[in-house]
């Protein structure tokens, strides 16, 4: 089974802090994704990566950056956290280039105070 | 703008009935279609995928795809209270050149005992 592990299940940070969310997958997948999910807005893609050191902006990249130094690890960075970044953050991974299924981690519920 | 549309629900069915969940998509070039189940406070879990027109069955679940009508559905037979969840439809985005998916906002299913 695919295992996608997110470093924290719940996280509370303060406005202006730099926040790191970590994600690790164990299936040698090329593709990794960061989403946020908010009530009524569904899943929105923040950033994705299709290879080590490669990254692409999703639909809502503003206020976020990412890092992929190793194939199995994809980090989401909130450079200066704001209250409107309070959300559920979901990491996913997949293989290939033809729309294979994505497998999700358990999610990180992030609160910015 | 690629779109995936789902009725938000809730769809209420009695235990033992057939639940029918529907999804339409706008990108005619899409080739991969997925159904995810998401329990409240949890992350999405892949339950079905379909690539070809017609029906695909897996236990109590049947996915149906009609590419001409740009329509995909999920049937759940003998619905159980444990099936109560939000069901997300996802469709691949081939024109993006990457292995991204577009998600609908989900349909909430409530199965009453």
XYZ file of C-alpha atoms in Angstrom:
226
model
C 0.000 0.000 0.000
C 1.069 3.558 -0.699
C 2.045 5.433 2.421
C 2.059 9.219 2.440
C 3.079 10.633 5.794
C 2.557 14.206 6.892
C 4.684 15.338 9.790
C 1.935 16.836 11.954
C -1.754 16.114 12.356
C -2.475 19.401 14.129
C -0.358 22.547 14.216
C -0.878 25.953 15.838
C 1.322 28.870 14.822
C 1.298 32.641 15.192
C 0.910 35.296 12.525
C 4.184 36.189 10.858
C 5.886 32.889 11.710
C 7.599 30.822 9.045
C 5.843 27.453 8.925
C 7.114 24.212 7.462
C 4.816 21.318 6.548
C 6.582 18.103 5.645
C 5.400 15.197 3.528
C 7.123 11.889 2.816
C 6.000 9.079 0.495
C 7.422 5.579 0.347
C 6.412 4.449 -3.161
C 9.058 6.153 -5.303
C 6.383 8.338 -6.904
C 7.538 11.039 -9.297
C 4.700 13.438 -8.575
C 3.856 15.140 -5.306
C 1.177 17.699 -4.564
C 0.113 20.144 -1.870
C -3.547 21.109 -1.519
C -5.546 23.076 0.969
C -9.158 22.248 1.696
C -11.665 24.734 3.056
C -15.425 24.348 3.594
C -17.343 25.253 0.473
C -14.183 25.698 -1.607
C -13.129 22.101 -2.036
C -9.576 20.981 -2.715
C -7.346 23.665 -4.178
C -3.912 22.921 -5.586
C -1.132 25.071 -4.142
C 2.025 23.617 -5.703
C 3.139 20.375 -7.248
C 6.389 18.741 -8.251
C 7.034 16.153 -10.963
C 10.703 15.542 -10.180
C 13.399 16.329 -7.664
C 14.125 20.070 -7.491
C 11.255 20.747 -9.918
C 8.157 22.656 -8.886
C 5.104 24.104 -10.561
C 2.541 26.581 -9.299
C -0.971 25.356 -8.809
C -4.104 27.448 -8.571
C -3.318 29.320 -5.340
C 0.487 29.614 -4.847
C 0.508 33.098 -3.303
C 2.019 33.138 0.176
C 3.524 29.653 -0.188
C 6.722 28.088 -1.442
C 7.882 24.485 -1.722
C 11.038 22.437 -1.635
C 11.816 19.020 -3.073
C 15.424 18.094 -2.404
C 14.766 14.339 -2.373
C 12.299 12.307 -4.392
C 10.407 11.047 -1.363
C 10.039 14.375 0.444
C 8.026 17.475 -0.472
C 7.857 20.437 1.891
C 5.362 23.297 1.939
C 6.566 26.578 3.409
C 4.441 29.465 4.608
C 6.915 32.315 4.459
C 5.004 34.610 6.836
C 1.871 32.927 8.134
C -1.389 34.843 8.012
C -4.770 34.028 9.555
C -6.284 33.353 6.118
C -3.907 30.422 5.800
C -5.727 28.578 8.572
C -6.868 25.449 6.783
C -6.536 21.702 6.290
C -3.417 20.968 4.239
C -3.229 17.744 2.275
C -0.224 16.189 0.604
C -0.618 13.632 -2.187
C 1.611 11.619 -4.481
C 1.218 9.743 -7.760
C 3.343 8.066 -10.436
C 3.515 8.580 -14.158
C 2.342 11.283 -16.519
C -1.069 10.102 -17.667
C -3.365 10.933 -14.785
C -2.785 8.049 -12.410
C -4.591 8.236 -9.057
C -3.252 10.408 -6.288
C -2.834 9.025 -2.795
C -3.278 11.348 0.152
C -1.654 11.711 3.527
C -3.750 12.149 6.669
C -3.631 15.938 6.443
C -2.396 18.711 8.712
C -4.961 20.971 10.331
C -3.110 24.271 10.648
C -4.368 27.136 12.790
C -2.759 30.565 12.557
C -3.473 32.777 15.556
C -11.018 26.879 -16.785
C -11.406 23.172 -16.255
C -14.429 22.320 -14.134
C -15.804 19.306 -12.352
C -19.349 19.724 -11.092
C -21.107 17.743 -8.398
C -24.342 18.291 -6.533
C -23.325 19.231 -2.994
C -26.198 17.302 -1.415
C -26.815 15.991 1.086
C -28.108 12.924 -0.682
C -30.126 10.950 1.834
C -30.865 7.265 1.301
C -32.125 4.522 3.639
C -29.914 1.627 4.585
C -29.935 -1.068 1.903
C -30.879 1.291 -0.937
C -28.795 2.217 -3.980
C -27.043 5.586 -3.767
C -26.325 7.294 -7.076
C -23.709 10.047 -7.189
C -23.128 12.089 -10.315
C -20.380 14.232 -11.762
C -19.938 16.225 -14.974
C -16.674 17.573 -16.330
C -15.769 20.221 -18.885
C -12.443 19.039 -20.371
C -13.352 16.769 -23.275
C -9.765 15.502 -23.425
C -9.881 13.995 -19.923
C -9.041 10.310 -19.859
C -8.877 9.285 -16.199
C -11.694 9.508 -13.693
C -11.606 8.863 -9.975
C -13.933 8.662 -7.007
C -12.660 9.442 -3.539
C -14.491 9.020 -0.233
C -13.806 11.501 2.539
C -15.073 11.063 6.059
C -15.484 14.199 8.159
C -12.101 15.411 9.404
C -10.215 12.798 7.399
C -8.314 12.838 4.133
C -9.701 11.609 0.774
C -9.437 7.874 0.136
C -9.439 6.461 -3.404
C -12.295 4.008 -3.919
C -12.717 3.685 -7.681
C -11.107 4.696 -10.939
C -12.279 4.264 -14.525
C -10.599 4.954 -17.844
C -12.981 3.521 -20.462
C -16.592 4.144 -21.377
C -19.040 1.824 -19.660
C -19.268 0.316 -16.217
C -16.640 -0.885 -13.775
C -17.684 -2.847 -10.715
C -15.809 -3.415 -7.461
C -17.818 -5.031 -4.706
C -20.778 -2.786 -3.855
C -19.384 0.053 -5.977
C -19.952 0.625 -9.696
C -18.392 3.490 -11.614
C -20.041 4.500 -14.894
C -18.421 6.649 -17.573
C -19.990 8.311 -20.596
C -17.365 10.382 -22.379
C -19.771 11.624 -25.054
C -21.924 13.202 -22.369
C -18.904 14.073 -20.183
C -20.557 12.355 -17.285
C -19.289 9.968 -14.646
C -21.287 8.400 -11.842
C -20.814 6.205 -8.792
C -23.429 3.709 -7.666
C -23.294 2.257 -4.178
C -25.462 -0.827 -3.746
C -26.810 -1.996 -0.379
C -25.830 1.327 1.203
C -24.656 1.158 4.800
C -24.505 3.885 7.471
C -20.715 3.544 7.273
C -20.965 4.826 3.674
C -22.035 8.222 5.019
C -19.287 10.541 3.818
C -18.487 13.133 1.173
C -17.666 11.681 -2.244
C -15.248 13.583 -4.452
C -15.095 13.170 -8.205
C -11.688 13.853 -9.801
C -10.708 14.094 -13.444
C -7.266 14.309 -15.000
C -6.100 17.430 -16.836
C -4.227 16.160 -19.898
C -3.773 19.532 -21.541
C -1.728 20.796 -18.622
C 1.111 18.463 -19.613
C 1.354 17.286 -16.023
C -0.327 14.606 -13.981
C -2.710 16.945 -12.204
C -6.309 16.235 -11.241
C -9.262 18.584 -11.006
C -11.560 17.797 -8.083
C -15.235 18.500 -7.671
C -16.389 19.979 -4.377
C -18.027 16.740 -3.395
C -21.450 15.283 -2.669
C -22.380 14.495 0.923
C -24.097 11.129 1.295
C -26.166 10.303 4.375
C -27.322 6.723 4.880
C -29.937 6.354 7.575
C -30.371 3.082 9.529
